[in-house]
Short mmCIF file of C-alpha atoms in Angstrom, two decimals:
data_model
loop_
_atom_site.label_atom_id
_atom_site.label_comp_id
_atom_site.label_asym_id
_atom_site.label_seq_id
_atom_site.Cartn_x
_atom_site.Cartn_y
_atom_site.Cartn_z
CA MET W 1 -17.61 -1.15 -7.70
CA ASP W 2 -18.65 -4.67 -6.76
CA LEU W 3 -17.22 -7.62 -8.66
CA ILE W 4 -19.00 -10.92 -8.83
CA ILE W 5 -16.74 -13.50 -10.41
CA PRO W 6 -17.59 -17.19 -10.68
CA GLU W 7 -15.29 -19.22 -8.48
CA ASP W 8 -13.99 -21.36 -11.35
CA GLN W 9 -13.06 -18.24 -13.29
CA ILE W 10 -11.12 -16.90 -10.33
CA VAL W 11 -9.09 -20.10 -10.20
CA VAL W 12 -8.23 -19.88 -13.90
CA GLU W 13 -7.20 -16.24 -13.67
CA PHE W 14 -5.29 -16.93 -10.49
CA ASN W 15 -3.28 -19.79 -11.96
CA GLU W 16 -2.28 -17.67 -14.92
CA LEU W 17 -1.17 -14.85 -12.65
CA VAL W 18 0.92 -17.16 -10.49
CA LYS W 19 2.70 -18.67 -13.47
CA ASP W 20 3.76 -15.25 -14.69
CA GLN W 21 5.54 -14.38 -11.45
CA THR W 22 9.32 -14.60 -11.23
CA LEU W 23 8.96 -17.10 -8.40
CA GLY W 24 7.75 -19.56 -11.00
CA ALA W 25 5.15 -20.87 -8.62
CA THR W 26 3.49 -23.38 -10.88
CA LYS W 27 3.19 -26.17 -8.36
CA PRO W 28 -0.40 -26.83 -7.31
CA GLU W 29 0.51 -26.80 -3.63
CA MET W 30 1.93 -23.29 -3.94
CA VAL W 31 -1.15 -22.08 -5.75
CA ALA W 32 -3.28 -23.41 -2.93
CA GLU W 33 -1.50 -21.15 -0.44
CA TYR W 34 -2.90 -18.02 -2.02
CA PRO W 35 -6.28 -16.61 -1.08
CA ILE W 36 -8.39 -17.71 -4.04
CA GLU W 37 -11.43 -16.09 -2.44
CA ASN W 38 -9.83 -12.71 -3.13
CA ASP W 39 -12.13 -11.18 -5.69
CA LEU W 40 -9.71 -8.50 -6.78
CA LEU W 41 -7.35 -10.66 -8.83
CA PRO W 42 -9.02 -10.42 -12.29
CA LYS W 43 -7.13 -8.07 -14.55
CA SER W 44 -10.34 -6.50 -15.78
CA SER W 45 -10.43 -4.52 -12.56
CA PRO W 46 -6.96 -3.12 -11.97
CA TYR W 47 -6.00 -2.14 -8.46
CA GLY W 48 -5.48 1.42 -7.41
CA VAL W 49 -7.91 3.04 -9.81
CA SER W 50 -9.92 4.90 -7.18
CA LYS W 51 -9.00 7.82 -4.93
CA PRO W 52 -8.69 7.92 -1.16
CA LYS W 53 -11.98 8.62 0.58
CA ARG W 54 -12.89 9.98 3.98
CA ILE W 55 -15.29 7.92 6.06
CA ILE W 56 -17.06 9.51 8.99
CA ILE W 57 -18.83 7.38 11.52
CA ARG W 58 -21.21 8.93 13.98
CA ALA W 59 -22.78 7.12 16.85
CA LYS W 60 -24.80 8.08 19.85
CA ILE W 61 -23.39 7.13 23.21
CA MET W 62 -26.15 5.41 25.13
CA ASP W 63 -26.47 5.92 28.83
CA ASP W 64 -26.43 2.81 30.94
CA MET A 1 9.20 -1.90 -14.96
CA THR A 2 8.78 -2.62 -11.26
CA GLU A 3 8.62 -6.33 -10.62
CA THR A 4 6.39 -7.77 -7.96
CA VAL A 5 5.74 -11.15 -6.40
CA LEU A 6 2.69 -12.63 -4.74
CA CYS A 7 2.90 -13.19 -1.00
CA PRO A 8 1.70 -16.38 0.68
CA SER A 9 -1.05 -15.24 3.00
CA LEU A 10 0.66 -16.34 6.22
CA GLU A 11 4.05 -14.82 5.45
CA ARG A 12 5.17 -11.97 7.69
CA ILE A 13 4.68 -8.34 6.73
CA SER A 14 7.69 -7.13 4.75
CA GLN A 15 9.03 -3.91 3.33
CA GLY A 16 7.58 -3.39 -0.13
CA ASP A 17 4.29 -5.19 0.61
CA ILE A 18 1.34 -3.57 -1.10
CA PHE A 19 -1.95 -3.60 0.78
CA ARG A 20 -5.37 -2.58 -0.50
CA ASP A 21 -8.14 -0.72 1.31
CA VAL A 22 -6.14 0.41 4.30
CA GLU A 23 -7.86 2.74 6.74
CA TYR A 24 -6.03 5.56 8.44
CA PHE A 25 -7.55 6.87 11.64
CA GLU A 26 -7.74 10.68 11.48
CA ASN A 27 -9.44 11.74 14.68
CA CYS A 28 -12.19 11.07 17.14
CA SER A 29 -14.40 13.56 18.93
CA ILE A 30 -17.26 13.44 21.40
CA ASP A 31 -19.82 16.21 21.55
CA ASN A 32 -23.22 16.16 23.24
CA GLY A 33 -23.24 12.40 23.51
CA ILE A 34 -22.37 11.90 19.85
CA ILE A 35 -19.06 10.22 19.03
CA GLU A 36 -17.62 11.00 15.63
CA ILE A 37 -14.76 9.00 14.11
CA SER A 38 -13.06 10.20 10.97
CA LYS A 39 -10.87 7.89 8.89
CA ILE A 40 -9.42 7.85 5.40
CA SER A 41 -9.55 4.75 3.26
CA PHE A 42 -6.57 4.41 0.92
CA PRO A 43 -7.02 2.09 -2.09
CA ASN A 44 -3.36 1.00 -2.00
CA VAL A 45 -0.47 1.55 0.40
CA ILE A 46 3.09 0.25 0.43
CA ILE A 47 5.13 -0.72 3.50
CA LEU A 48 8.20 1.48 4.04
CA THR A 49 9.51 0.31 7.42
CA GLN A 50 12.94 -1.30 7.20
CA ASP A 51 12.66 -5.03 6.62
CA CYS A 52 15.14 -5.94 9.32
CA ASP A 53 12.88 -4.23 11.87
CA LEU A 54 9.87 -6.11 10.55
CA ALA A 55 11.76 -9.40 10.63
CA GLN A 56 12.86 -8.85 14.24
CA GLU A 57 9.35 -7.84 15.23
CA TYR A 58 7.96 -11.01 13.66
CA SER A 59 10.56 -13.09 15.44
CA PHE A 60 9.65 -11.39 18.71
CA ARG A 61 5.99 -12.31 18.25
CA SER A 62 6.73 -15.87 17.22
CA LEU A 63 9.03 -16.82 20.05
CA GLU A 64 8.86 -16.28 23.74
CA LYS A 65 11.17 -13.41 24.56
CA LYS A 66 12.35 -12.06 27.88
CA ASN A 67 11.66 -8.48 26.88
CA GLN A 68 9.82 -6.52 24.20
CA ASP A 69 12.88 -4.70 22.91
CA LYS A 70 12.21 -5.53 19.25
CA MET A 71 8.54 -4.70 19.35
CA LEU A 72 7.21 -2.21 16.81
CA ILE A 73 4.42 0.12 17.85
CA SER A 74 3.54 0.96 14.28
CA VAL A 75 4.64 0.53 10.68
CA LEU A 76 5.44 3.30 8.22
CA VAL A 77 3.45 3.20 4.99
CA ALA A 78 2.76 5.55 2.11
CA PRO A 79 -0.20 5.72 -0.25
CA LEU A 80 0.11 4.53 -3.83
CA TYR A 81 -1.81 6.95 -6.02
CA ASN A 82 -3.07 6.37 -9.53
CA ALA A 83 -0.32 8.02 -11.61
CA GLU A 84 -2.77 9.60 -14.00
CA PHE A 85 -4.63 11.28 -11.14
CA VAL A 86 -1.36 12.61 -9.72
CA ILE A 87 -0.33 14.10 -13.05
CA ASN A 88 -3.73 15.84 -13.21
CA GLY A 89 -3.45 16.96 -9.59
CA GLU A 90 -6.73 15.29 -8.65
CA HIS A 91 -5.62 12.24 -6.66
CA LEU A 92 -6.93 13.71 -3.39
CA SER A 93 -10.02 15.41 -4.79
CA GLU A 94 -12.33 13.11 -2.81
CA LEU A 95 -10.76 14.57 0.34
CA GLY A 96 -11.28 18.11 -0.89
CA PHE A 97 -7.60 18.72 -1.64
CA GLY A 98 -6.26 20.22 -4.84
CA MET A 99 -2.71 19.19 -5.63
CA ARG A 100 0.00 20.28 -8.03
CA VAL A 101 -0.85 19.65 -11.66
CA PHE A 102 1.96 18.11 -13.66
CA LYS A 103 0.01 17.90 -16.88
CA GLY A 104 0.95 20.85 -19.00
CA ASP A 105 4.30 21.21 -17.27
CA SER A 106 7.43 21.02 -19.34
CA LYS A 107 8.34 17.69 -20.82
CA THR A 108 11.37 17.71 -18.54
CA ALA A 109 9.24 18.04 -15.40
CA ASN A 110 7.04 15.14 -16.44
CA ASN A 111 10.01 13.01 -17.41
CA ASP A 112 11.63 13.80 -14.05
CA LEU A 113 8.53 12.45 -12.35
CA LYS A 114 8.55 9.16 -14.26
CA LYS A 115 12.31 8.70 -14.05
CA ASN A 116 12.28 9.33 -10.30
CA ASN A 117 14.34 12.48 -10.57
CA ASN A 118 11.86 14.36 -8.39
CA PRO A 119 12.89 13.54 -4.80
CA ARG A 120 9.38 13.90 -3.39
CA TYR A 121 7.75 11.31 -5.62
CA HIS A 122 8.39 7.68 -6.52
CA TYR A 123 6.99 6.33 -9.75
CA LEU A 124 6.16 2.65 -10.09
CA ASP A 125 5.23 1.04 -13.41
CA PHE A 126 4.29 -2.59 -12.89
CA GLY A 127 4.05 -3.42 -16.58
CA SER A 128 1.10 -4.11 -18.83
CA GLU A 129 0.70 -7.68 -17.57
CA SER A 130 0.18 -6.64 -13.97
CA PRO A 131 -3.27 -5.77 -12.60
CA LEU A 132 -1.58 -2.91 -10.74
CA ILE A 133 -1.77 0.32 -12.69
CA PRO A 134 1.16 2.78 -12.87
CA SER A 135 1.32 4.43 -9.47
CA ILE A 136 3.07 7.27 -7.73
CA ILE A 137 4.06 7.48 -4.09
CA ASP A 138 4.12 10.94 -2.51
CA PHE A 139 6.74 10.69 0.23
CA LYS A 140 5.19 13.67 2.01
CA HIS A 141 2.09 11.60 2.73
CA TYR A 142 3.69 8.79 4.68
CA PHE A 143 1.86 7.77 7.82
CA SER A 144 2.14 5.13 10.51
CA ILE A 145 -0.31 2.35 11.10
CA ASN A 146 -0.75 -0.20 13.85
CA ILE A 147 1.03 -3.44 12.99
CA ASN A 148 -1.68 -5.56 14.61
CA TYR A 149 -4.23 -4.00 12.28
CA LEU A 150 -2.08 -4.78 9.23
CA ASP A 151 -1.52 -8.31 10.46
CA SER A 152 -5.26 -8.82 10.85
CA ILE A 153 -6.01 -7.78 7.27
CA LYS A 154 -2.98 -9.21 5.46
CA LYS A 155 -4.71 -12.43 4.41
CA ASN A 156 -7.35 -10.65 2.35
CA ASN A 157 -5.82 -7.25 1.73
CA ARG A 158 -2.17 -7.87 0.90
CA LEU A 159 -1.78 -7.88 -2.86
CA PHE A 160 1.86 -8.12 -3.89
CA ARG A 161 5.38 -7.41 -2.75
CA VAL A 162 7.79 -5.28 -4.73
CA GLU A 163 10.90 -7.23 -5.73
CA GLU A 164 14.00 -6.68 -3.62
CA LEU A 165 15.96 -4.46 -6.00
CA TYR A 166 13.03 -2.11 -6.53
CA ARG A 167 12.16 -1.92 -2.84
CA GLU A 168 15.80 -1.10 -2.02
CA ASP A 169 15.59 1.77 -4.47
CA LEU A 170 12.33 2.93 -2.92
CA SER A 171 13.73 2.66 0.61
CA GLN A 172 16.84 4.62 -0.30
CA ARG A 173 14.86 7.41 -1.94
CA PHE A 174 12.42 7.64 0.97
CA ALA A 175 15.25 7.88 3.48
CA SER A 176 16.92 10.52 1.35
CA PHE A 177 13.70 12.54 1.19
CA LEU A 178 13.20 12.38 4.96
CA SER A 179 16.75 13.47 5.70
CA ARG A 180 16.82 16.41 3.28
CA ILE A 181 17.83 19.76 4.71
CA GLY A 182 15.84 22.83 3.76
CA LEU A 183 17.96 25.91 3.29
CA PRO A 184 16.64 29.48 3.44
CA GLU A 185 16.20 31.09 0.06
#
């Protein structure tokens, strides 16, 4: 499932998530350390919902 | 409720770190000029290797050392499965595996699962505020993964770290499961 979240919305969600952590990381400089480009933070898409999948890659070996 | 913390992206890999979308290399074969690589993609895995080993390994990489004595070849991890899928026995259905169904078992059996009284499984409930859903680790499914690979994906794929008390509990139960002795019936 692809998620397309506006960047400003990610920042808002992200700040709220950081403030809830026991580390109490509410300082802006600590927030900036986290990967805000991570599009999996919004709570509307919880992690770990899907099942493991097998991926098979086939390729032909080319002769020189 | 299992408490977690966010990890700064450059911090070293630690016991209890939860990574998303981790690929496990199954096998590789070559036949008639066709190479086939099979791998399994796990939505979430948790790091099980002892933290002291990970700390020493990080120190070894960071500083110039005379020898590679503290180097780790790989890191032990285990998949985190969606608890609901585990209870229904369908968490590995995409791989063609049918697993034990807990749903319909006695109330005691199900309670044992959630209270971590079943030595094979470890239940983690991150609370309603967390984006992580209740998950179950099957200790039988641990596997090792190259530490360089984990290091290369940690910036984008590391989600959270389980708080120290909860990861100590997990570590102790995993070690206990590995060291169990099977007796003949």
